[in-house]
Amino acid sequence: MKRFSSALAVASTLILASSAARAAGAKLLITNVVVSPVAAESIAIYNPGNTAVDLSDYYLSDYNAYYTIVTTSPTKPPSGDFVVQFPPGSSIGPGEQQWISIGGGACFQSACGATSGWMGFKTLPAYQFPNATAADLATGVPLMVDPLNGTGISTSRGLTDDGELVVLFYWDKNGGTNLVSDVDYVPFGTLSSSNPAVDKTSAAPALAYLPDTAPASQQTAPLSAKGTNVTSNTCRVLPFSEGTQKTTGGNGVTGGDETSEDFATTFKACAAVTPGDIDGDGVLDAADMCPTQAGTAANHGCPAGSGSSSSSSSSSSSSSSSSSSSSAATSGATSGASSGAAGTSGSSSSAVTSGAAGTGGNGGNGGAATGSGVASASGAGGAGGTQGGEGGILGSTGTSVIPNGTGVGGSDGLGEGSTVTPDDAGCTCEVAGGEPRTPWGALGLLGVACALAATRRRAR
Ligand SMILES: [Ca+2]
Ligand SMILES: [Ca+2]
Ligand SMILES: [Ca+2]
């Protein structure tokens, strides 16, 4: 009995140790920054992981000495700047994007009642800064918290139109940690002596931080021009990536150096941002099965088969030249739309077969493994059409579910997973080369994005 309880103690120690390790913060991305007009000022964050992240210990700042928050006498942000904390218990789901409004939720949604120019984003943010003008706030939108007893949020706080920085950081205050971890960081526009880059290289506590990239060597994200009816923004390029950011030797939550990112490449000067629709394809995130790939409503927000060569799928240009994609869709439609026949359904005594090739249309779907007792049934989508077919539908072996089949790429190089859940953590959106069996496969971010869509779909 004694041995049993000591074994329990060891087990619980291990559990505690592993949960403490997890408490070090998760990787999130800053994906959008809006600097103008004042009513539109906002920041978007994105969770690229596959689990929800508790934001209670996460902070946002546009102040380069944000890290002094861990000291007994933190440096007060100067006029125009802020250090804010996410509300207790707030969280961001896997694959979710959330917007933080600096000007207040009512301004974010409807431009504070402006009657000309930019008219608001027509949707509410996830959070809003507290604001002395009550009319600027939206009812029901959680307020960001001032972590510095009334001095963290300057009344004139805001993002400098010419450029400054935004940093998302993690600090395990109640865990006694005396260092911050950079979760993500983006300097944008033109920095200046009054809005300098982050550099914790010589920051107190002495020698505790690893060197940040020298400010003179840091890149900046490009901002779009200001205009009467438009917002000025920078947007992380799709598919989301941190480019050549150093993955070791830095002060980031994952050990990387957030100040080393090639921001001039990983961000672009976007003319518009669309809160609630990450990829701006007109299909809102909640209904978009490919929320980080611009697609079509007819294809549930996923890219339609382009009919073009699939040989250079790795470039994944996100420049969304709508004219070329629409012309490609036209040629696909006019070249024939006969889909291949579906494969044969499997049973306990017969194997499933692949779908037949379509003649200019979609490939046939893989056969459904409907019989209980069919092991590893994996109907492959037919190849040869403008789109690959869907993977076969799941089978079952008594109590255990067999994963869906994998969609095999059609002549366009794209394959599609089965639409039936539970699936294999792939997705129903089309993926170059066919749907990955696992979300963390060689397809990288594209596969991850699709897997997240599948996760969200299952959660509904
Ligand atoms: Ca500022
Ligand atoms: Ca980064
Ligand atoms: Ca989409």
Coordinates of N, CA and C in Angstrom, one line a residue, residues 257-440:
D257 N 13.6 33.5 -32.0 CA 13.8 35.0 -31.9 C 12.8 35.7 -32.7
E258 N 11.7 36.2 -32.0 CA 10.6 36.9 -32.8 C 11.1 38.1 -33.4
T259 N 12.2 38.7 -33.0 CA 12.6 40.0 -33.6 C 13.4 39.7 -34.9
S260 N 13.6 38.4 -35.2 CA 14.4 38.1 -36.4 C 13.6 37.8 -37.7
E261 N 12.3 37.9 -37.5 CA 11.4 37.5 -38.7 C 11.6 38.4 -39.8
D262 N 11.5 37.9 -41.0 CA 11.6 38.7 -42.2 C 10.3 39.4 -42.6
F263 N 9.9 40.3 -41.8 CA 8.6 41.0 -41.8 C 8.2 41.5 -43.2
A264 N 9.3 42.0 -43.9 CA 9.0 42.6 -45.2 C 8.4 41.5 -46.2
T265 N 8.6 40.3 -45.9 CA 8.1 39.2 -46.7 C 6.9 38.5 -46.1
T266 N 6.9 38.3 -44.8 CA 5.8 37.6 -44.2 C 4.6 38.5 -44.0
F267 N 4.7 39.8 -44.2 CA 3.6 40.7 -44.1 C 3.5 41.4 -45.5
K268 N 2.3 41.9 -45.7 CA 2.1 42.7 -46.9 C 1.2 43.9 -46.6
A269 N 1.3 44.9 -47.4 CA 0.5 46.1 -47.3 C -0.8 45.8 -47.9
C270 N -1.8 45.4 -47.1 CA -3.1 45.0 -47.6 C -4.0 46.2 -47.6
A271 N -4.8 46.2 -48.7 CA -5.7 47.4 -48.9 C -6.9 47.3 -47.9
A272 N -7.2 46.1 -47.5 CA -8.4 46.0 -46.6 C -8.2 44.8 -45.7
V273 N -8.9 44.8 -44.6 CA -8.9 43.6 -43.7 C -10.4 43.3 -43.5
T274 N -10.7 42.0 -43.3 CA -12.0 41.6 -43.2 C -12.2 40.7 -41.9
P275 N -12.4 41.4 -40.8 CA -12.6 40.6 -39.5 C -13.8 39.6 -39.7
G276 N -13.6 38.4 -39.2 CA -14.6 37.4 -39.4 C -14.4 36.5 -40.6
D277 N -13.5 36.9 -41.4 CA -13.2 36.2 -42.7 C -11.7 36.3 -43.0
I278 N -10.9 35.4 -42.4 CA -9.5 35.5 -42.4 C -8.9 35.7 -43.8
D279 N -9.4 34.9 -44.7 CA -8.8 34.9 -46.0 C -9.5 35.9 -47.0
G280 N -10.6 36.5 -46.4 CA -11.2 37.5 -47.3 C -11.9 37.0 -48.5
D281 N -12.3 35.7 -48.5 CA -12.9 35.2 -49.7 C -14.5 35.3 -49.7
G282 N -15.0 36.0 -48.7 CA -16.4 36.2 -48.6 C -17.2 35.1 -47.9
V283 N -16.5 34.1 -47.6 CA -17.1 33.0 -46.8 C -16.6 33.2 -45.3
L284 N -17.6 33.5 -44.5 CA -17.2 33.8 -43.1 C -16.5 32.6 -42.4
D285 N -15.6 32.8 -41.5 CA -14.8 31.8 -40.9 C -15.6 30.6 -40.4
A286 N -16.8 31.0 -39.8 CA -17.6 30.0 -39.1 C -18.1 28.9 -40.1
A287 N -18.2 29.3 -41.4 CA -18.7 28.4 -42.4 C -17.6 28.0 -43.4
D288 N -16.4 28.5 -43.2 CA -15.3 28.3 -44.2 C -14.5 27.1 -43.8
M289 N -14.6 26.1 -44.7 CA -13.8 24.8 -44.4 C -12.4 25.0 -44.8
C290 N -12.0 26.1 -45.4 CA -10.6 26.4 -45.6 C -10.4 27.9 -45.2
P291 N -10.5 28.2 -43.9 CA -10.5 29.6 -43.5 C -9.2 30.4 -43.8
T292 N -8.1 29.7 -44.1 CA -6.9 30.4 -44.4 C -6.5 30.2 -45.9
Q293 N -7.5 29.8 -46.7 CA -7.3 29.7 -48.1 C -8.4 30.3 -48.8
A294 N -8.1 31.3 -49.7 CA -9.2 32.0 -50.4 C -9.9 30.9 -51.3
G295 N -11.2 30.8 -51.2 CA -11.9 29.9 -52.1 C -13.2 30.5 -52.5
T296 N -14.2 29.6 -52.8 CA -15.5 30.0 -53.3 C -16.6 29.5 -52.4
A297 N -17.7 30.3 -52.4 CA -18.8 29.9 -51.6 C -19.3 28.5 -52.0
A298 N -19.3 28.2 -53.4 CA -19.8 26.9 -53.9 C -18.9 25.8 -53.3
N299 N -17.7 26.1 -53.0 CA -16.8 25.0 -52.5 C -16.5 25.2 -51.1
H300 N -17.5 25.8 -50.3 CA -17.4 25.9 -48.9 C -16.2 26.7 -48.4
G301 N -15.8 27.7 -49.3 CA -14.7 28.5 -48.9 C -13.3 28.0 -49.3
C302 N -13.3 26.8 -50.0 CA -12.1 26.2 -50.4 C -11.9 26.5 -51.9
P303 N -10.6 26.5 -52.3 CA -10.3 26.8 -53.7 C -11.0 25.8 -54.6
A304 N -11.6 26.2 -55.7 CA -12.1 25.3 -56.7 C -11.0 24.8 -57.5
G305 N -11.2 23.6 -58.1 CA -10.1 23.1 -59.0 C -9.8 24.1 -60.0
S306 N -8.6 24.4 -60.2 CA -8.2 25.5 -61.1 C -8.1 25.0 -62.5
G307 N -7.8 23.7 -62.7 CA -7.7 23.2 -64.0 C -6.3 23.5 -64.5
S308 N -5.5 24.2 -63.8 CA -4.2 24.6 -64.3 C -3.2 23.6 -63.8
S309 N -2.0 23.7 -64.2 CA -0.9 22.8 -63.9 C -0.8 22.8 -62.4
S310 N -0.5 21.6 -61.9 CA -0.3 21.5 -60.4 C 1.2 21.3 -60.1
S311 N 2.0 21.5 -61.0 CA 3.4 21.2 -60.8 C 4.1 22.1 -59.8
S312 N 3.6 23.3 -59.6 CA 4.3 24.2 -58.7 C 3.4 24.5 -57.5
S313 N 2.9 23.5 -56.8 CA 2.0 23.7 -55.7 C 2.7 24.3 -54.5
S314 N 4.0 24.2 -54.5 CA 4.7 24.7 -53.3 C 4.7 26.2 -53.2
S315 N 4.6 26.9 -54.3 CA 4.7 28.3 -54.3 C 3.5 28.9 -53.6
S316 N 2.3 28.3 -53.7 CA 1.1 28.7 -53.1 C 0.9 30.2 -53.0
S317 N 1.0 30.8 -54.2 CA 0.8 32.3 -54.2 C -0.5 32.7 -53.7
S318 N -0.5 33.6 -52.8 CA -1.7 34.0 -52.1 C -2.2 35.4 -52.7
S319 N -1.6 35.8 -53.8 CA -2.0 37.1 -54.3 C -3.4 37.1 -54.9
S320 N -4.1 36.0 -54.9 CA -5.5 36.0 -55.3 C -5.8 36.8 -56.5
S321 N -5.2 36.5 -57.6 CA -5.6 37.2 -58.8 C -7.0 36.6 -59.3
S322 N -8.0 37.3 -58.9 CA -9.3 36.7 -59.1 C -9.6 36.5 -60.6
S323 N -9.0 37.3 -61.4 CA -9.4 37.2 -62.8 C -8.9 35.8 -63.4
S324 N -7.7 35.4 -62.9 CA -7.2 34.2 -63.5 C -7.9 33.0 -62.9
S325 N -8.3 33.1 -61.6 CA -9.0 31.9 -61.0 C -10.4 31.8 -61.6
S326 N -11.0 32.9 -62.0 CA -12.4 32.8 -62.6 C -12.3 32.3 -64.0
S327 N -11.2 32.7 -64.7 CA -11.1 32.2 -66.1 C -10.8 30.7 -66.1
A328 N -10.0 30.3 -65.0 CA -9.7 28.9 -65.0 C -10.9 28.1 -64.7
A329 N -11.8 28.6 -63.8 CA -13.0 27.9 -63.5 C -13.9 27.8 -64.7
T330 N -13.9 28.8 -65.6 CA -14.7 28.8 -66.8 C -14.2 27.7 -67.7
S331 N -12.9 27.6 -67.9 CA -12.4 26.6 -68.8 C -12.7 25.2 -68.3
G332 N -12.6 25.1 -67.0 CA -13.0 23.8 -66.4 C -14.4 23.4 -66.7
A333 N -15.3 24.3 -66.6 CA -16.7 24.0 -66.8 C -17.0 23.7 -68.3
T334 N -16.3 24.5 -69.2 CA -16.6 24.2 -70.6 C -16.0 23.0 -71.2
S335 N -15.0 22.5 -70.5 CA -14.3 21.3 -71.0 C -15.0 20.0 -70.6
G336 N -16.1 20.1 -70.0 CA -16.8 18.9 -69.7 C -17.0 18.7 -68.2
A337 N -18.1 18.3 -67.8 CA -18.4 18.2 -66.3 C -18.8 16.9 -65.9
S338 N -18.5 15.8 -66.6 CA -18.9 14.5 -66.2 C -18.0 14.0 -65.1
S339 N -18.6 13.7 -64.0 CA -17.8 13.2 -62.9 C -17.6 11.7 -63.1
G340 N -16.5 11.2 -62.6 CA -16.3 9.8 -62.6 C -17.3 9.0 -61.7
A341 N -17.5 7.8 -62.0 CA -18.4 7.0 -61.2 C -17.8 6.7 -59.8
A342 N -18.6 6.6 -58.9 CA -18.1 6.3 -57.5 C -17.6 4.9 -57.5
G343 N -16.6 4.8 -56.6 CA -16.1 3.4 -56.4 C -17.1 2.5 -55.8
T344 N -16.8 1.2 -55.8 CA -17.6 0.3 -55.2 C -17.5 0.3 -53.7
S345 N -18.7 0.2 -53.0 CA -18.7 0.2 -51.6 C -18.1 -1.1 -51.1
G346 N -17.4 -1.0 -50.1 CA -16.8 -2.3 -49.5 C -17.7 -2.9 -48.5
S347 N -17.5 -4.1 -48.2 CA -18.3 -4.8 -47.2 C -17.3 -5.7 -46.5
S348 N -17.9 -6.6 -45.6 CA -17.0 -7.5 -44.9 C -16.3 -8.5 -45.8
S349 N -16.8 -8.6 -47.0 CA -16.2 -9.6 -47.9 C -15.6 -9.1 -49.1
S350 N -15.8 -7.8 -49.4 CA -15.2 -7.2 -50.6 C -14.5 -5.9 -50.3
A351 N -13.5 -5.7 -51.0 CA -12.7 -4.5 -50.8 C -13.3 -3.3 -51.5
V352 N -13.1 -2.1 -51.0 CA -13.6 -0.9 -51.7 C -12.7 -0.7 -52.9
T353 N -13.2 0.1 -53.8 CA -12.4 0.4 -55.0 C -12.3 1.9 -55.1
S354 N -11.4 2.3 -55.9 CA -11.2 3.8 -56.1 C -12.3 4.2 -57.1
G355 N -12.6 5.5 -57.0 CA -13.5 6.1 -58.0 C -12.9 6.2 -59.4
A356 N -13.7 6.2 -60.3 CA -13.2 6.3 -61.7 C -12.9 7.7 -62.0
A357 N -12.0 7.9 -63.0 CA -11.6 9.2 -63.4 C -12.8 9.9 -64.1
G358 N -12.9 11.2 -63.9 CA -13.9 12.0 -64.5 C -13.5 12.4 -65.9
T359 N -14.4 12.6 -66.8 CA -14.0 13.1 -68.1 C -14.1 14.6 -68.1
G360 N -13.2 15.3 -67.6 CA -13.2 16.7 -67.5 C -13.9 17.2 -66.3
G361 N -14.6 16.3 -65.6 CA -15.3 16.7 -64.4 C -14.5 16.3 -63.2
N362 N -15.2 16.1 -62.1 CA -14.5 15.6 -60.9 C -14.2 14.1 -61.0
G363 N -13.1 13.7 -60.3 CA -12.9 12.3 -60.2 C -14.0 11.7 -59.4
G364 N -14.2 10.4 -59.5 CA -15.3 9.8 -58.7 C -14.8 9.6 -57.3
N365 N -15.8 9.5 -56.4 CA -15.5 9.4 -55.0 C -15.0 8.0 -54.7
G366 N -14.2 7.8 -53.7 CA -13.8 6.5 -53.3 C -15.0 5.7 -52.8
G367 N -14.9 4.4 -52.8 CA -16.0 3.6 -52.3 C -16.1 3.7 -50.9
A368 N -17.4 3.6 -50.4 CA -17.6 3.7 -49.0 C -17.5 2.3 -48.3
A369 N -16.8 2.3 -47.2 CA -16.6 1.1 -46.5 C -17.8 0.9 -45.5
T370 N -18.9 0.4 -46.0 CA -20.1 0.4 -45.2 C -20.2 -0.8 -44.3
G371 N -19.5 -1.8 -44.7 CA -19.7 -3.1 -43.9 C -19.0 -3.1 -42.6
S372 N -19.6 -3.5 -41.5 CA -18.8 -3.6 -40.3 C -17.8 -4.7 -40.5
G373 N -16.7 -4.6 -39.9 CA -15.7 -5.6 -40.0 C -14.7 -5.4 -41.2
V374 N -15.0 -4.3 -41.9 CA -14.0 -4.0 -43.0 C -12.8 -3.3 -42.3
A375 N -11.7 -3.9 -42.5 CA -10.5 -3.3 -41.9 C -9.8 -2.4 -42.8
S376 N -9.4 -1.2 -42.3 CA -8.6 -0.3 -43.0 C -9.1 0.1 -44.4
A377 N -10.4 0.2 -44.5 CA -11.0 0.6 -45.7 C -10.7 2.0 -46.1
S378 N -10.1 2.2 -47.2 CA -9.7 3.5 -47.6 C -9.9 3.8 -49.1
G379 N -11.1 4.2 -49.4 CA -11.4 4.4 -50.8 C -10.7 5.7 -51.3
A380 N -10.0 5.5 -52.3 CA -9.3 6.6 -52.9 C -10.1 7.4 -53.9
G381 N -10.0 8.7 -53.9 CA -10.8 9.4 -54.9 C -10.2 9.1 -56.3
G382 N -11.1 9.2 -57.3 CA -10.7 8.9 -58.6 C -9.8 10.1 -59.1
A383 N -8.9 9.7 -59.9 CA -8.0 10.7 -60.5 C -8.5 11.1 -61.9
G384 N -8.0 12.1 -62.5 CA -8.2 12.4 -63.9 C -9.2 13.5 -64.2
G385 N -10.0 13.8 -63.3 CA -11.0 14.9 -63.5 C -10.3 16.2 -63.3
T386 N -11.1 17.2 -63.3 CA -10.5 18.5 -63.0 C -10.2 18.6 -61.5
Q387 N -11.0 17.8 -60.7 CA -10.7 17.7 -59.3 C -10.6 16.3 -58.9
G388 N -9.8 16.0 -57.9 CA -9.7 14.7 -57.4 C -11.0 14.3 -56.7
G389 N -11.3 13.1 -56.6 CA -12.5 12.7 -55.9 C -12.4 12.7 -54.4
E390 N -13.5 12.5 -53.8 CA -13.5 12.5 -52.3 C -12.9 11.1 -51.8
G391 N -12.3 11.1 -50.7 CA -11.9 9.9 -50.1 C -13.1 9.0 -49.7
G392 N -12.9 7.8 -49.5 CA -14.0 6.9 -49.1 C -14.5 7.2 -47.8
I393 N -15.7 6.8 -47.6 CA -16.4 7.1 -46.3 C -15.9 6.0 -45.3
L394 N -16.0 6.4 -44.0 CA -15.4 5.6 -43.0 C -16.1 4.2 -42.9
G395 N -15.4 3.3 -42.5 CA -15.9 2.0 -42.1 C -15.9 1.8 -40.7
S396 N -16.3 0.7 -40.2 CA -16.1 0.4 -38.8 C -15.8 -1.0 -38.5
T397 N -15.2 -1.3 -37.5 CA -14.9 -2.7 -37.1 C -15.6 -2.9 -35.8
G398 N -16.8 -3.1 -35.7 CA -17.5 -3.3 -34.5 C -17.5 -2.0 -33.7
T399 N -16.6 -1.8 -32.9 CA -16.6 -0.5 -32.0 C -15.6 0.5 -32.5
S400 N -14.7 0.1 -33.3 CA -13.7 1.1 -33.7 C -13.9 1.7 -35.1
V401 N -13.8 2.9 -35.2 CA -14.0 3.6 -36.5 C -12.7 3.5 -37.3
I402 N -12.9 3.2 -38.6 CA -11.8 3.2 -39.5 C -11.8 4.6 -40.2
P403 N -10.6 5.2 -40.3 CA -10.6 6.5 -40.9 C -11.1 6.5 -42.3
N404 N -11.5 7.7 -42.7 CA -12.0 7.9 -44.1 C -10.8 7.7 -45.0
G405 N -11.2 7.5 -46.3 CA -10.1 7.3 -47.3 C -9.5 8.7 -47.6
T406 N -8.4 8.6 -48.2 CA -7.7 9.8 -48.5 C -8.0 10.2 -49.9
G407 N -8.3 11.5 -50.1 CA -8.6 12.0 -51.5 C -7.3 12.0 -52.3
V408 N -7.3 11.5 -53.5 CA -6.2 11.5 -54.3 C -6.3 12.6 -55.3
G409 N -5.2 13.2 -55.6 CA -5.3 14.4 -56.5 C -5.7 14.0 -57.9
G410 N -6.5 14.9 -58.4 CA -7.0 14.8 -59.8 C -5.9 15.4 -60.7
S411 N -6.3 15.7 -62.0 CA -5.3 16.2 -62.9 C -4.9 17.6 -62.5
D412 N -5.7 18.2 -61.6 CA -5.3 19.5 -61.1 C -4.4 19.4 -59.9
G413 N -4.1 18.2 -59.5 CA -3.2 18.0 -58.4 C -3.9 18.2 -57.1
L414 N -5.2 18.3 -57.1 CA -5.9 18.5 -55.8 C -6.8 17.3 -55.5
G415 N -6.7 16.9 -54.2 CA -7.6 15.9 -53.8 C -8.5 16.4 -52.6
E416 N -9.5 15.7 -52.3 CA -10.5 16.2 -51.4 C -10.8 15.1 -50.4
G417 N -10.9 15.4 -49.1 CA -11.3 14.4 -48.1 C -12.7 14.1 -48.1
S418 N -13.1 13.1 -47.4 CA -14.5 12.8 -47.3 C -15.3 13.8 -46.5
T419 N -16.5 14.0 -46.8 CA -17.3 15.0 -46.0 C -18.0 14.4 -44.8
V420 N -17.8 13.1 -44.6 CA -18.4 12.4 -43.5 C -17.6 12.4 -42.3
T421 N -18.2 12.7 -41.2 CA -17.4 12.7 -39.9 C -17.8 11.4 -39.1
P422 N -17.0 11.0 -38.2 CA -15.6 11.5 -38.0 C -14.7 11.1 -39.1
D423 N -13.9 12.0 -39.5 CA -13.0 11.7 -40.5 C -11.5 11.5 -40.0
D424 N -10.6 11.6 -40.9 CA -9.2 11.3 -40.5 C -8.4 12.5 -40.1
A425 N -9.1 13.5 -39.7 CA -8.4 14.8 -39.3 C -7.8 15.5 -40.5
G426 N -8.2 15.0 -41.7 CA -7.9 15.8 -42.9 C -9.0 16.8 -43.1
C427 N -9.3 17.1 -44.3 CA -10.4 18.1 -44.4 C -11.1 17.8 -45.7
T428 N -12.2 18.5 -45.9 CA -13.0 18.4 -47.1 C -12.5 19.4 -48.2
C429 N -11.6 20.2 -47.8 CA -11.1 21.2 -48.8 C -10.1 20.5 -49.7
E430 N -9.9 21.0 -50.8 CA -9.0 20.4 -51.7 C -7.5 20.7 -51.3
V431 N -6.7 19.7 -51.5 CA -5.3 19.8 -51.1 C -4.4 19.3 -52.2
A432 N -3.4 20.0 -52.5 CA -2.5 19.6 -53.5 C -2.0 18.2 -53.2
G433 N -2.0 17.3 -54.2 CA -1.5 16.0 -54.1 C -2.5 15.1 -53.4
G434 N -3.6 15.6 -52.9 CA -4.6 14.7 -52.2 C -4.5 15.0 -50.7
E435 N -5.6 14.7 -50.1 CA -5.7 15.0 -48.7 C -4.7 14.3 -47.8
P436 N -4.1 14.9 -46.9 CA -3.1 14.2 -46.1 C -3.8 13.3 -45.1
R437 N -3.2 12.2 -44.8 CA -3.8 11.3 -43.8 C -3.7 11.9 -42.4
T438 N -2.7 12.6 -42.1 CA -2.6 13.2 -40.8 C -2.4 14.7 -41.1
P439 N -2.8 15.5 -40.1 CA -2.7 17.0 -40.3 C -1.3 17.5 -40.2
W440 N -0.4 16.7 -39.7 CA 0.9 17.3 -39.5 C 1.9 16.8 -40.6

